[in-house]
Amino acid sequence: MPLQKKLSCLFIFFASLLLTRAEVVPCNHKTPVCECTDPRDEVCEFTFDIEMLQTFTRYVVDDATGDSRGTAGSVWYINNDGEWERANSKDTLCGSSINSTNCTQPFGVDGYTFRSFIAVNGRIPGPTLIVTKDWLVKVNVINRLASESVSIHWHGMHQRNSNWMDGVEHVTQCGIPPGASFTYIFNATQYGTHWYHSHSGAQRTDGLFGALIVKESQSDRAKVRNEIGDFIDIPSQHTLTLLDWQVSNSIDLFTRIHSGIRYYNIENAAKLSSNPESRRTYSSDGAEVGPVPYWSGIINGKGRHRSVPYVNSELSVFEVSPGSVYRFRLIGAQSLYAYRFSIDRHKLTVIATDGQYIRPMEVDFIIIHSGERYDFLLQTENDTSQFNYLIRAVTMEVNDEENKNITEAILHYNTDSSTYPTATEYESIARSSQSDHVRCTETSNCTALNCPFLVYPQRYHISCEHIHNLRLLFPVSDSDLPTNGAKGRTSLFFNFGFEGISQTSAINARNLKLPS
Ligand SMILES: *[C@@H]1O[C@H](CO)[C@@H](O)[C@H](O)[C@H]1NC(C)=O
Ligand SMILES: *[C@@H]1O[C@H](CO)[C@@H](O)[C@H](O)[C@H]1NC(C)=O
Ligand SMILES: *[C@@H]1O[C@H](CO)[C@@H](O)[C@H](O)[C@H]1NC(C)=O
Ligand SMILES: *[C@@H]1O[C@H](CO)[C@@H](O)[C@H](O)[C@H]1NC(C)=O
Ligand SMILES: *[C@@H]1O[C@H](CO)[C@@H](O)[C@H](O)[C@H]1NC(C)=O
Ligand SMILES: *[C@@H]1O[C@H](CO)[C@@H](O)[C@H](O)[C@H]1NC(C)=O
């Protein structure tokens, strides 16, 4: 072969390498959002580094990679000025300032519980992945846990013709063993608000989860706005994940629940007989809410256990501007508890659930169970006399004092005259929030979407909108529906609940009684 021809072959070879290169999205412990914006050849590549870390701990950063490996750390806490401070002044490992670059940032999570969690790229929850519909997603998962295998389920992706990428350990794959890695490759064929989580044991409740946002194509975006009007859609800023946080990691908790002893929130076994916290909890209709008492909850990895003063906590803050319409995306990543979600003094216009647009429905509350997603539009106030509002998710337990079993975050109006809320302001923001008694009265009912029961007791003044009253905005394509041989098209919404103290189950609030 003449040299010239050889060279041109080489050229074509290298050119094709360039043309087929994916967008390798930098995803490390400093990136809470990994957005793939312009991949060549429509392939987005991410890396997930999975390791076990301890709350309230800063880890020495490995210079070579800029990542932590959980090998050497120093304990920090939030002081009465609302700032991180090292717990032990003799500990010089990470210096005396939280701004030292030697070490990773600490995660207080619920601001109270000193326990281990599973981090994806050094954080809880894992990074938000943002891609566009029909792009190929490649995620290289590296398992650095000491003894557990992992798997990652891409919740909401149908995985047609890629069933083996569904990420369910023991069902569609063998677990990824400690020290090993595995690359998931799938086509993001469903747009909307989705998420990813471990499908091994209960690892997702220890932190192994994150948001997976699939943006629509230009033309689909135009179609949606044509139907429901224009709105600001910034998934990197306005995506919320909800998780009830537990006293200890999932293996501990699982052992206790499955032995029937549930848990006892005390350290001294001699006090067990007088401890009231060993029981199950119930909601207003007598349904069981949780097999263990509620502990605390987090929104995007931050929250406040009820025994921690506001100033010693860290809450998530979501920024908006006045007089605009924003799309918010809500992801139910919970372990045991459903939440009733609301934003103080704002209505929520629900526009999508589980990746499907619906005809808009305005409500005060969205009840969200594990695995569910709801997208809503938020019309921000024009008048900016108040800059901060409480975002609340309250459990469905029968609560005697209001608002205690709750997880909180802040909606912040970012204007020329407002300043970003710090921990010293959390308490006053919470105090000025509108209680449910004030919001929902006999003359002005509230509406809750997705009640797991038919009605609320009268005293709540909340009426229920049920999930089977939702209507799709666009028909689902035939290929997306299960085929049952029937002519015509049916859209089915299922809401699974566990009703009554006899622990029978319900679908769309209807009970199936087994023949006896
Ligand atoms: C970084 O760590 C080194 C020791 O590894 C220490 O000498 C130095 O003071 C630290 N720097 C800061 C800013 O904490
Ligand atoms: C850390 O840096 C931030 C922003 O640069 C600053 O506001 C804060 O005061 C610093 N904190 C400490 C403890 O130095
Ligand atoms: C993903 O699937 C869609 C629809 O089946 C197809 O049009 C598209 O080309 C696929 N994308 C890739 C990168 O294979
Ligand atoms: C909060 O949860 C605990 C434990 O589940 C329960 O005992 C208590 O009644 C709840 N508190 C309130 C105020 O609802
Ligand atoms: C804000 O003003 C716009 C136009 O002036 C109006 O359409 C909108 O309803 C107002 N929003 C609120 C929350 O009052
Ligand atoms: C409030 O809801 C109840 C049912 O929960 C209903 O009977 C009543 O008419 C509603 N009141 C208003 C003002 O909507």
Coordinates of C-alpha atoms and ligand atoms in Angstrom, one line a residue:
M1 CA 0.0 0.0 0.0
P2 CA 1.5 3.4 -1.0
L3 CA 2.4 5.6 1.9
Q4 CA -0.2 8.2 0.9
K5 CA -3.0 5.7 1.0
K6 CA -1.8 4.4 4.4
L7 CA -1.8 8.0 5.7
S8 CA -5.3 8.7 4.4
C9 CA -6.5 5.4 6.0
L10 CA -5.0 6.5 9.2
F11 CA -6.6 9.9 8.8
I12 CA -10.0 8.3 8.3
F13 CA -9.4 6.1 11.3
F14 CA -8.6 9.0 13.6
A15 CA -11.4 11.2 12.1
S16 CA -13.9 8.5 12.8
L17 CA -12.6 8.2 16.3
L18 CA -13.2 11.9 16.8
L19 CA -16.7 11.7 15.3
T20 CA -17.9 8.9 17.4
R21 CA -16.6 10.3 20.7
A22 CA -19.2 10.6 23.4
E23 CA -19.5 13.6 25.7
V24 CA -17.7 12.5 28.8
V25 CA -19.4 14.4 31.5
P26 CA -17.2 15.3 34.5
C27 CA -18.9 13.9 37.6
N28 CA -16.9 14.1 40.8
H29 CA -17.5 15.0 44.4
K30 CA -17.7 18.7 43.5
T31 CA -20.4 18.2 40.9
P32 CA -23.9 17.9 42.3
V33 CA -25.3 18.1 38.7
C34 CA -23.8 16.2 35.7
E35 CA -25.5 17.6 32.6
C36 CA -24.8 16.3 29.2
T37 CA -25.4 19.1 26.8
D38 CA -23.9 18.4 23.4
P39 CA -22.7 14.9 22.9
R40 CA -21.1 14.0 19.6
D41 CA -22.9 10.9 18.3
E42 CA -25.5 11.3 21.1
V43 CA -23.7 9.4 23.7
C44 CA -23.3 10.7 27.3
E45 CA -20.8 9.1 29.6
F46 CA -20.7 9.4 33.4
T47 CA -18.8 7.7 36.2
F48 CA -20.3 6.8 39.5
D49 CA -17.8 6.1 42.3
I50 CA -19.6 4.3 45.2
E51 CA -18.2 4.3 48.7
M52 CA -19.3 4.2 52.3
L53 CA -18.7 7.5 54.2
Q54 CA -19.6 8.8 57.7
T55 CA -21.9 11.8 58.4
F56 CA -20.3 14.9 59.9
T57 CA -16.9 13.9 58.5
R58 CA -14.5 15.6 56.1
Y59 CA -12.1 13.3 54.2
V60 CA -8.6 14.1 53.0
V61 CA -8.7 14.7 49.3
D62 CA -6.5 12.5 47.2
D63 CA -4.4 15.0 45.2
A64 CA -4.1 12.8 42.2
T65 CA -7.8 12.4 41.5
G66 CA -9.4 15.2 43.6
D67 CA -11.7 12.5 45.0
S68 CA -12.0 11.2 48.5
R69 CA -11.5 7.6 49.4
G70 CA -12.7 7.7 52.9
T71 CA -9.4 6.8 54.4
A72 CA -8.5 9.7 56.7
G73 CA -11.0 12.1 58.1
S74 CA -11.9 14.7 60.7
V75 CA -15.2 15.2 62.5
W76 CA -17.0 18.6 62.1
Y77 CA -20.3 20.0 63.4
I78 CA -22.5 23.1 62.9
N79 CA -22.0 25.6 65.6
N80 CA -24.4 28.2 67.1
D81 CA -23.5 30.7 64.4
G82 CA -24.7 28.1 61.9
E83 CA -21.2 27.4 60.6
W84 CA -19.2 24.2 60.3
E85 CA -16.5 23.9 62.9
R86 CA -14.1 21.1 63.7
A87 CA -15.2 19.0 66.6
N88 CA -11.8 18.6 68.1
S89 CA -9.3 21.4 67.9
K90 CA -6.4 19.0 68.3
D91 CA -7.4 17.4 65.0
T92 CA -5.4 19.3 62.4
L93 CA -5.9 17.0 59.5
C94 CA -8.2 19.4 57.6
G95 CA -7.0 22.7 59.1
S96 CA -9.3 24.9 61.2
S97 CA -11.5 26.4 58.4
I98 CA -14.3 24.7 56.5
N99 CA -12.9 26.4 53.5
S100 CA -9.6 24.5 53.5
T101 CA -9.3 22.7 50.2
N102 CA -7.4 19.8 51.7
C103 CA -10.6 17.9 52.6
T104 CA -14.1 17.2 51.3
Q105 CA -17.1 19.0 52.6
P106 CA -18.9 17.3 55.4
F107 CA -22.5 15.9 55.1
G108 CA -24.6 16.5 58.2
V109 CA -27.7 15.0 56.5
D110 CA -30.4 15.3 59.2
G111 CA -28.0 17.4 61.3
Y112 CA -28.2 14.9 64.2
T113 CA -27.5 11.3 63.3
F114 CA -23.9 10.1 63.3
R115 CA -24.0 7.1 61.1
S116 CA -22.6 5.7 57.8
F117 CA -24.1 6.4 54.4
I118 CA -23.5 5.4 50.9
A119 CA -22.1 8.1 48.7
V120 CA -22.1 8.4 44.9
N121 CA -19.2 10.5 43.9
G122 CA -18.7 11.5 47.5
R123 CA -22.2 12.9 48.0
I124 CA -25.7 12.1 49.2
P125 CA -27.8 12.0 47.2
G126 CA -25.8 11.1 44.1
P127 CA -25.4 13.7 41.3
T128 CA -28.4 14.7 39.3
L129 CA -27.9 13.3 35.8
I130 CA -29.4 15.4 32.9
V131 CA -29.6 14.0 29.4
T132 CA -32.0 14.4 26.4
K133 CA -34.5 11.9 25.1
D134 CA -33.1 9.3 22.7
W135 CA -29.5 9.8 23.7
L136 CA -27.5 6.8 24.8
V137 CA -26.4 6.9 28.4
K138 CA -23.3 5.1 29.6
V139 CA -22.6 5.0 33.3
N140 CA -19.5 3.3 34.6
V141 CA -20.2 2.2 38.1
I142 CA -17.2 1.5 40.4
N143 CA -18.1 -0.3 43.6
R144 CA -15.7 0.7 46.4
L145 CA -17.8 -0.6 49.3
A146 CA -16.0 -3.0 51.6
S147 CA -18.3 -6.0 51.5
E148 CA -21.6 -5.4 49.6
S149 CA -22.3 -5.8 45.9
V150 CA -24.3 -3.1 44.2
S151 CA -26.6 -2.6 41.2
I152 CA -28.3 0.5 39.8
H153 CA -31.9 0.6 38.6
W154 CA -32.8 3.4 36.2
H155 CA -36.3 4.0 37.5
G156 CA -38.6 5.1 34.7
M157 CA -36.5 3.8 31.8
H158 CA -38.5 1.1 30.0
Q159 CA -35.3 -0.7 28.8
R160 CA -37.1 -2.1 25.8
N161 CA -34.5 -4.4 24.1
S162 CA -32.0 -3.6 26.9
N163 CA -33.6 -5.6 29.7
W164 CA -30.2 -6.7 31.0
M165 CA -29.4 -3.0 31.8
D166 CA -32.4 -2.7 34.2
G167 CA -30.1 -3.0 37.2
V168 CA -32.0 -5.3 39.5
E169 CA -29.6 -7.6 41.3
H170 CA -30.5 -11.3 41.1
V171 CA -33.2 -10.6 38.5
T172 CA -31.5 -8.9 35.5
Q173 CA -27.9 -9.1 36.6
C174 CA -25.4 -10.4 39.1
G175 CA -24.5 -7.7 41.7
I176 CA -21.3 -5.7 40.9
P177 CA -19.0 -7.1 43.6
P178 CA -16.9 -4.9 45.9
G179 CA -13.8 -3.7 44.0
A180 CA -15.3 -4.3 40.6
S181 CA -17.0 -2.1 38.0
F182 CA -19.7 -2.4 35.4
T183 CA -20.9 -0.1 32.7
Y184 CA -24.6 0.4 32.1
I185 CA -25.6 1.4 28.6
F186 CA -29.1 2.3 27.7
N187 CA -31.2 4.6 25.5
A188 CA -33.0 7.4 27.4
T189 CA -36.3 6.7 25.6
Q190 CA -38.7 8.2 28.2
Y191 CA -38.6 12.0 28.8
G192 CA -39.5 13.4 32.2
T193 CA -38.5 13.2 35.8
H194 CA -36.9 9.9 36.7
W195 CA -34.3 8.6 39.1
Y196 CA -31.7 6.0 39.7
H197 CA -31.2 3.9 42.8
S198 CA -29.5 0.8 44.1
H199 CA -31.6 -2.3 43.7
S200 CA -29.4 -4.3 46.1
G201 CA -30.8 -4.7 49.6
A202 CA -32.0 -1.4 50.9
Q203 CA -28.9 0.6 49.9
R204 CA -31.0 3.3 48.3
T205 CA -32.2 4.3 51.7
D206 CA -28.6 4.7 52.8
G207 CA -28.1 7.3 50.1
L208 CA -27.4 5.3 46.9
F209 CA -29.8 7.2 44.7
G210 CA -30.2 10.4 42.6
A211 CA -32.3 12.2 40.0
L212 CA -32.3 11.2 36.4
I213 CA -33.8 14.0 34.2
V214 CA -34.5 13.3 30.6
K215 CA -35.3 16.5 28.7
E216 CA -37.8 16.5 25.8
S217 CA -36.8 17.2 22.2
Q218 CA -37.3 20.8 20.9
S219 CA -40.5 19.8 19.2
D220 CA -42.0 18.0 22.2
R221 CA -41.1 21.0 24.3
A222 CA -43.0 23.3 22.0
K223 CA -46.0 20.9 22.0
V224 CA -46.1 20.9 25.8
R225 CA -46.0 24.7 26.0
N226 CA -48.6 25.0 23.4
E227 CA -51.0 23.1 25.7
I228 CA -50.2 24.4 29.1
G229 CA -48.4 27.7 28.6
D230 CA -44.8 28.8 29.1
F231 CA -42.7 28.1 32.1
I232 CA -39.1 28.2 33.3
D233 CA -37.6 24.7 33.4
I234 CA -34.2 24.4 35.1
P235 CA -33.9 20.8 36.3
S236 CA -30.4 21.4 37.7
Q237 CA -31.9 23.8 40.3
H238 CA -35.5 22.8 40.8
T239 CA -35.4 19.1 41.3
L240 CA -36.3 17.8 44.8
T241 CA -35.7 14.3 46.2
L242 CA -37.4 13.3 49.4
L243 CA -36.1 10.6 51.7
D244 CA -37.0 9.6 55.3
W245 CA -33.8 9.2 57.1
Q246 CA -33.2 6.4 59.6
V247 CA -31.4 6.1 62.9
S248 CA -28.9 3.6 61.5
N249 CA -27.9 2.1 58.2
S250 CA -30.3 -0.2 56.4
I251 CA -28.7 -3.5 57.3
D252 CA -29.1 -2.7 61.0
L253 CA -32.7 -1.5 60.6
F254 CA -33.6 -4.4 58.3
T255 CA -32.4 -6.9 60.9
R256 CA -34.5 -5.3 63.6
I257 CA -37.7 -5.0 61.5
H258 CA -37.5 -8.5 60.2
S259 CA -36.9 -10.0 63.6
G260 CA -40.2 -8.3 64.6
I261 CA -38.5 -6.2 67.3
R262 CA -38.5 -3.0 65.2
Y263 CA -36.2 -0.5 66.9
Y264 CA -35.7 1.2 70.2
N265 CA -34.3 4.7 70.2
I266 CA -32.1 4.3 73.3
E267 CA -28.6 3.3 74.0
N268 CA -29.2 1.5 77.2
A269 CA -30.8 -1.9 76.9
A270 CA -31.9 -1.8 80.5
K271 CA -34.4 0.9 79.6
L272 CA -36.1 -1.1 76.9
S273 CA -39.2 -2.0 78.9
S274 CA -40.2 1.6 79.5
N275 CA -39.4 2.8 76.0
P276 CA -42.5 3.8 74.0
E277 CA -40.9 4.0 70.6
S278 CA -41.0 0.3 69.7
R279 CA -44.4 0.5 68.1
R280 CA -45.7 0.8 64.6
T281 CA -47.3 4.1 63.5
Y282 CA -50.8 4.7 62.0
S283 CA -52.4 7.3 59.8
S284 CA -55.8 9.1 60.2
D285 CA -57.7 6.1 58.6
G286 CA -56.1 3.5 60.8
A287 CA -53.7 2.3 58.1
E288 CA -50.2 1.4 59.2
V289 CA -47.7 4.1 58.2
G290 CA -44.4 2.6 59.2
P291 CA -43.0 -0.5 60.9
V292 CA -40.7 1.7 62.9
P293 CA -41.3 5.2 64.3
Y294 CA -40.4 8.1 62.1
W295 CA -36.8 9.4 62.7
S296 CA -36.1 12.3 60.3
G297 CA -36.2 13.3 56.7
I298 CA -34.1 15.0 54.0
I299 CA -34.7 17.0 50.9
N300 CA -31.8 16.8 48.5
G301 CA -29.7 15.3 51.3
K302 CA -30.4 18.0 53.9
G303 CA -32.9 18.2 56.8
R304 CA -33.2 18.6 60.5
H305 CA -34.0 16.0 63.1
R306 CA -36.6 17.4 65.5
S307 CA -34.2 17.6 68.4
V308 CA -31.7 19.8 66.6
P309 CA -32.2 23.6 66.8
Y310 CA -32.6 25.3 63.4
V311 CA -29.3 27.2 63.7
N312 CA -27.4 23.9 64.0
S313 CA -28.9 22.5 60.8
E314 CA -28.4 22.8 57.0
L315 CA -31.5 23.0 54.8
S316 CA -31.7 22.9 51.0
V317 CA -32.6 26.3 49.4
F318 CA -34.4 26.6 46.0
E319 CA -34.1 30.0 44.3
V320 CA -36.8 31.7 42.2
S321 CA -37.5 35.2 40.9
P322 CA -40.8 37.0 41.4
G323 CA -43.6 37.0 38.9
S324 CA -42.6 33.8 37.0
V325 CA -43.8 30.3 36.4
Y326 CA -41.3 27.5 37.4
R327 CA -41.4 23.8 36.8
F328 CA -40.4 21.9 39.9
R329 CA -39.7 18.2 39.9
L330 CA -40.5 16.0 42.9
I331 CA -39.0 12.6 43.4
G332 CA -40.2 10.2 46.1
A333 CA -37.1 8.3 47.2
Q334 CA -38.5 7.3 50.5
S335 CA -37.8 4.2 52.4
L336 CA -40.9 3.7 54.6
Y337 CA -42.9 6.9 54.8
A338 CA -45.2 8.7 52.4
Y339 CA -45.0 12.5 52.6
R340 CA -47.7 15.3 52.1
F341 CA -45.7 17.9 50.3
S342 CA -46.5 21.7 50.2
I343 CA -45.0 25.1 49.8
D344 CA -46.1 27.7 52.2
R345 CA -48.6 30.2 50.7
H346 CA -48.2 28.8 47.2
K347 CA -50.4 26.5 45.1
L348 CA -49.0 23.7 43.1
T349 CA -50.2 23.1 39.6
V350 CA -49.4 19.4 38.9
I351 CA -48.5 18.8 35.2
A352 CA -46.8 15.5 35.1
T353 CA -46.4 12.2 37.0
D354 CA -43.9 9.4 36.4
G355 CA -42.7 10.9 33.2
Q356 CA -46.2 11.5 31.6
Y357 CA -47.7 14.9 31.2
I358 CA -51.2 15.3 32.5
R359 CA -53.9 17.9 32.3
P360 CA -52.9 20.6 34.8
M361 CA -54.5 20.3 38.2
E362 CA -54.1 22.9 41.0
V363 CA -53.7 21.5 44.5
D364 CA -52.4 22.6 47.9
F365 CA -50.7 19.3 48.7
I366 CA -49.1 16.4 46.8
I367 CA -49.0 13.1 48.6
I368 CA -45.9 11.3 47.3
H369 CA -45.1 7.6 48.0
S370 CA -41.8 5.8 47.4
G371 CA -40.8 5.7 43.7
E372 CA -43.4 8.3 42.6
R373 CA -42.6 11.5 40.7
Y374 CA -44.7 14.6 40.4
D375 CA -43.9 17.7 38.4
F376 CA -45.7 20.9 39.2
L377 CA -45.7 24.5 38.1
L378 CA -45.2 27.2 40.7
Q379 CA -46.4 30.7 40.0
T380 CA -44.2 33.0 42.1
E381 CA -45.7 36.1 43.8
N382 CA -45.3 39.5 42.2
D383 CA -45.1 41.2 45.5
T384 CA -41.7 40.5 47.2
S385 CA -42.3 41.6 50.7
Q386 CA -41.5 38.1 51.9
F387 CA -38.4 36.4 50.5
N388 CA -38.4 33.0 52.1
Y389 CA -41.1 30.4 52.4
L390 CA -41.0 27.0 54.0
I391 CA -41.2 23.9 51.8
R392 CA -42.6 21.1 53.9
A393 CA -43.1 17.4 53.6
V394 CA -45.1 15.9 56.5
T395 CA -45.7 12.2 57.2
M396 CA -49.1 10.7 57.1
E397 CA -49.0 9.6 60.7
V398 CA -51.6 10.8 63.2
N399 CA -49.8 13.8 64.7
D400 CA -51.1 15.4 67.8
E401 CA -48.8 18.4 67.6
E402 CA -48.7 19.7 64.1
N403 CA -45.7 19.6 61.9
K404 CA -43.3 17.6 63.9
N405 CA -42.7 14.7 61.7
I406 CA -41.6 16.7 58.9
T407 CA -38.8 17.5 56.5
E408 CA -38.1 21.0 55.5
A409 CA -36.4 23.1 52.8
I410 CA -36.7 26.8 51.8
L411 CA -38.1 28.6 48.7
H412 CA -36.0 31.7 48.3
Y413 CA -37.0 34.7 46.2
N414 CA -33.7 36.0 44.8
T415 CA -34.1 39.8 44.2
D416 CA -31.9 42.9 44.5
S417 CA -33.1 43.4 48.0
S418 CA -33.0 39.8 49.3
T419 CA -30.0 37.9 50.8
Y420 CA -29.5 34.2 50.6
P421 CA -30.9 32.6 53.8
T422 CA -28.4 31.3 56.3
A423 CA -28.9 28.9 59.2
T424 CA -29.5 31.8 61.7
E425 CA -32.7 32.7 59.7
Y426 CA -34.2 29.2 59.4
E427 CA -36.1 29.4 62.7
S428 CA -37.8 32.7 61.9
I429 CA -38.7 31.4 58.4
A430 CA -40.2 28.3 59.9
R431 CA -42.1 30.3 62.6
S432 CA -43.6 32.6 60.0
S433 CA -44.9 29.7 58.0
Q434 CA -48.6 29.1 57.5
S435 CA -49.8 26.2 59.5
D436 CA -52.3 23.7 58.0
H437 CA -55.0 24.8 60.4
V438 CA -54.7 28.3 59.0
R439 CA -54.4 27.3 55.4
C440 CA -57.2 24.7 55.4
T441 CA -60.4 25.8 57.0
E442 CA -64.1 24.9 56.7
T443 CA -64.8 27.8 54.4
S444 CA -61.6 27.4 52.4
N445 CA -60.8 23.7 51.8
C446 CA -57.4 22.5 50.8
T447 CA -56.9 19.9 48.1
A448 CA -54.5 17.0 48.3
L449 CA -53.6 14.9 45.3
N450 CA -53.0 11.2 45.6
C451 CA -54.5 10.3 49.0
P452 CA -54.0 6.7 49.8
F453 CA -57.5 6.6 51.3
L454 CA -60.8 7.9 50.0
V455 CA -61.3 10.9 52.3
Y456 CA -59.5 12.8 55.0
P457 CA -61.3 13.0 58.4
Q458 CA -63.5 16.2 58.4
R459 CA -61.3 18.1 60.9
Y460 CA -58.4 18.3 58.4
H461 CA -60.5 20.3 55.8
I462 CA -58.6 18.6 53.0
S463 CA -60.4 17.1 50.1
C464 CA -58.8 14.3 48.1
E465 CA -58.1 14.3 44.4
H466 CA -57.4 10.7 43.4
I467 CA -54.8 9.6 41.0
H468 CA -57.4 7.9 38.8
N469 CA -58.9 11.4 38.2
L470 CA -55.8 12.5 36.4
R471 CA -56.0 12.6 32.6
L472 CA -53.0 12.3 30.2
L473 CA -52.2 15.4 28.2
F474 CA -51.0 13.4 25.3
P475 CA -52.0 9.8 24.4
V476 CA -49.3 7.2 25.2
S477 CA -47.8 5.6 22.1
D478 CA -49.1 2.1 21.4
S479 CA -45.7 0.6 21.8
D480 CA -45.5 1.9 25.3
L481 CA -48.6 0.1 26.6
P482 CA -48.9 -3.5 27.6
T483 CA -51.0 -5.3 25.0
N484 CA -54.0 -7.2 26.2
G485 CA -55.5 -7.8 22.7
A486 CA -58.3 -5.3 23.4
K487 CA -59.2 -2.7 20.7
G488 CA -58.8 0.9 21.5
R489 CA -56.6 2.4 24.1
T490 CA -56.8 2.5 27.9
S491 CA -54.6 4.5 30.2
L492 CA -54.3 3.0 33.7
F493 CA -53.1 4.7 36.8
F494 CA -52.3 2.5 39.8
N495 CA -51.7 3.7 43.3
F496 CA -50.7 1.0 45.7
G497 CA -51.4 1.5 49.4
F498 CA -51.5 -0.6 52.6
E499 CA -54.7 0.0 54.4
G500 CA -56.2 -0.8 57.7
I501 CA -54.6 -2.4 60.8
S502 CA -55.2 -5.9 59.3
Q503 CA -52.5 -4.9 56.8
T504 CA -54.5 -5.7 53.7
S505 CA -53.4 -3.9 50.5
A506 CA -55.3 -1.5 48.3
I507 CA -55.1 -0.3 44.7
N508 CA -56.5 3.1 44.0
A509 CA -58.0 3.0 47.5
R510 CA -60.0 -0.1 46.6
N511 CA -59.5 -3.2 48.8
L512 CA -59.2 -6.7 47.5
K513 CA -60.6 -9.2 50.0
L514 CA -59.3 -12.6 49.5
P515 CA -62.0 -15.4 49.4
S516 CA -62.0 -17.3 52.6
Ligands
LIG1 C1 -3.3 20.6 54.4 O1 -2.7 19.4 54.9 C2 -1.4 19.5 55.3 C3 -0.9 18.1 55.8 O2 -1.3 17.1 54.9 C4 -1.2 20.5 56.3 O3 0.2 20.7 56.6 C5 -1.8 21.8 55.9 O4 -1.8 22.8 56.9 C6 -3.3 21.6 55.4 N1 -3.8 22.9 54.8 C7 -4.9 23.4 55.2 C8 -5.3 24.7 54.6 O5 -5.6 23.0 56.1
LIG2 C1 -15.6 30.4 53.8 O1 -15.8 31.0 52.5 C2 -17.0 31.7 52.4 C3 -17.2 32.2 51.0 O2 -16.0 32.4 50.4 C4 -17.1 32.8 53.5 O3 -18.3 33.5 53.4 C5 -17.0 32.2 54.8 O4 -16.9 33.2 55.8 C6 -15.7 31.4 54.9 N1 -15.8 30.6 56.2 C7 -14.8 30.6 57.0 C8 -15.0 29.8 58.3 O5 -13.7 31.0 56.8
LIG3 C1 -32.8 5.6 21.0 O1 -34.1 5.1 20.6 C2 -34.8 6.0 19.7 C3 -36.2 5.4 19.6 O2 -36.2 4.1 19.5 C4 -34.0 6.0 18.4 O3 -34.7 6.9 17.5 C5 -32.6 6.6 18.7 O4 -31.8 6.6 17.5 C6 -31.9 5.8 19.8 N1 -30.7 6.5 20.1 C7 -29.5 5.9 20.1 C8 -28.4 6.8 20.5 O5 -29.4 4.7 19.7
LIG4 C1 -43.6 11.7 65.3 O1 -43.2 10.4 65.1 C2 -43.1 9.7 66.3 C3 -42.4 8.4 65.9 O2 -43.0 7.8 64.8 C4 -44.5 9.5 66.9 O3 -44.4 8.8 68.1 C5 -45.0 10.9 67.2 O4 -46.3 10.8 67.6 C6 -44.9 11.8 66.0 N1 -45.0 13.2 66.5 C7 -45.9 13.9 66.1 C8 -45.9 15.3 66.6 O5 -46.6 13.6 65.3
LIG5 C1 -48.5 38.7 38.7 O1 -48.8 39.7 37.7 C2 -49.2 39.1 36.5 C3 -49.3 40.1 35.4 O2 -49.2 41.4 36.0 C4 -50.5 38.3 36.7 O3 -50.9 37.7 35.5 C5 -50.3 37.3 37.8 O4 -51.4 36.6 38.1 C6 -49.7 37.9 39.0 N1 -49.3 36.8 39.9 C7 -49.7 36.7 41.2 C8 -49.3 35.5 41.9 O5 -50.4 37.5 41.7
LIG6 C1 -64.8 20.9 51.9 O1 -64.6 19.5 51.8 C2 -65.7 18.7 52.3 C3 -65.4 17.3 52.1 O2 -64.1 17.0 52.7 C4 -67.0 19.1 51.5 O3 -68.0 18.4 52.1 C5 -67.2 20.6 51.6 O4 -68.3 21.0 50.8 C6 -66.0 21.4 51.2 N1 -66.1 22.8 51.4 C7 -65.8 23.7 50.5 C8 -66.0 25.1 50.9 O5 -65.3 23.4 49.5

